[in-house]
């Protein structure tokens, strides 16, 4: 996975790279294994947790680029 977008599901991102989990945990998504959270898009998850989706996507993409 070279780049993520906010319309990708949390599950797809985690399946592609488990090392992204801390980014979701930091925003309060502590139930990463449950079907509901895995099926949410990044944008939906951020809306629920009051996080800026664009900023999260930027941070994860910066991490993946390393």
Short mmCIF file of C-alpha atoms in Angstrom, two decimals:
data_model
loop_
_atom_site.label_atom_id
_atom_site.label_comp_id
_atom_site.label_asym_id
_atom_site.label_seq_id
_atom_site.Cartn_x
_atom_site.Cartn_y
_atom_site.Cartn_z
CA UNK A 1 0.00 0.00 0.00
CA UNK A 2 1.57 3.23 -1.08
CA UNK A 3 -1.08 5.76 -0.14
CA UNK A 4 -4.29 5.71 1.87
CA UNK A 5 -7.36 7.87 1.41
CA UNK A 6 -10.15 8.78 3.80
CA UNK A 7 -12.64 6.64 1.85
CA UNK A 8 -10.67 3.44 2.55
CA UNK A 9 -11.91 1.20 5.35
CA UNK A 10 -10.00 0.89 8.58
CA UNK A 11 -9.94 -2.90 8.09
CA UNK A 12 -8.32 -2.66 4.66
CA UNK A 13 -5.63 -0.35 6.01
CA UNK A 14 -4.92 -2.60 8.98
CA UNK A 15 -4.82 -5.70 6.77
CA UNK A 16 -2.31 -4.01 4.46
CA UNK A 17 -0.10 -2.75 7.29
CA UNK A 18 -0.66 -3.68 10.94
CA UNK A 19 1.85 -1.03 12.01
CA UNK A 20 -0.83 1.61 11.33
CA UNK A 21 -2.86 0.41 14.34
CA UNK A 22 -1.35 2.95 16.79
CA UNK A 23 -2.73 5.82 14.70
CA UNK A 24 -6.26 4.50 15.20
CA UNK A 25 -5.68 3.67 18.87
CA UNK A 26 -4.43 7.22 19.50
CA UNK A 27 -7.70 8.65 18.21
CA UNK A 28 -9.71 6.46 20.59
CA UNK A 29 -10.56 3.53 18.29
CA UNK A 30 -9.78 0.79 20.78
CA UNK A 31 -11.96 -1.88 19.20
CA UNK A 32 -9.97 -2.41 16.02
CA UNK A 33 -10.94 -6.06 15.72
CA UNK A 34 -14.70 -5.63 15.85
CA UNK A 35 -16.54 -5.84 12.50
CA UNK A 36 -18.20 -2.44 12.89
CA UNK A 37 -14.95 -0.52 13.27
CA UNK A 38 -13.15 -2.50 10.57
CA UNK A 39 -15.93 -1.68 8.10
CA UNK A 40 -15.90 2.06 8.73
CA UNK A 41 -14.08 4.35 6.37
CA UNK A 42 -11.36 6.53 7.81
CA UNK A 43 -13.65 9.52 7.32
CA UNK A 44 -16.52 7.84 9.22
CA UNK A 45 -14.26 6.73 12.06
CA UNK A 46 -12.79 10.22 12.39
CA UNK A 47 -16.25 11.80 12.45
CA UNK A 48 -17.32 9.52 15.30
CA UNK A 49 -14.16 10.21 17.28
CA UNK A 50 -13.89 13.94 16.57
CA UNK A 51 -10.64 13.67 14.62
CA UNK A 52 -9.66 15.55 11.45
CA UNK A 53 -9.68 12.86 8.73
CA UNK A 54 -7.35 14.81 6.45
CA UNK A 55 -4.78 15.18 9.21
CA UNK A 56 -4.95 11.48 10.12
CA UNK A 57 -4.56 10.44 6.48
CA UNK A 58 -1.59 12.77 6.15
CA UNK A 59 0.09 11.34 9.25
CA UNK A 60 -0.45 7.74 8.17
CA UNK A 61 0.79 8.41 4.64
CA UNK A 62 3.91 10.11 6.03
CA UNK A 63 4.51 7.02 8.18
CA UNK A 64 4.00 4.66 5.22
CA UNK A 65 6.39 6.69 3.05
CA UNK A 66 9.28 6.00 5.45
#
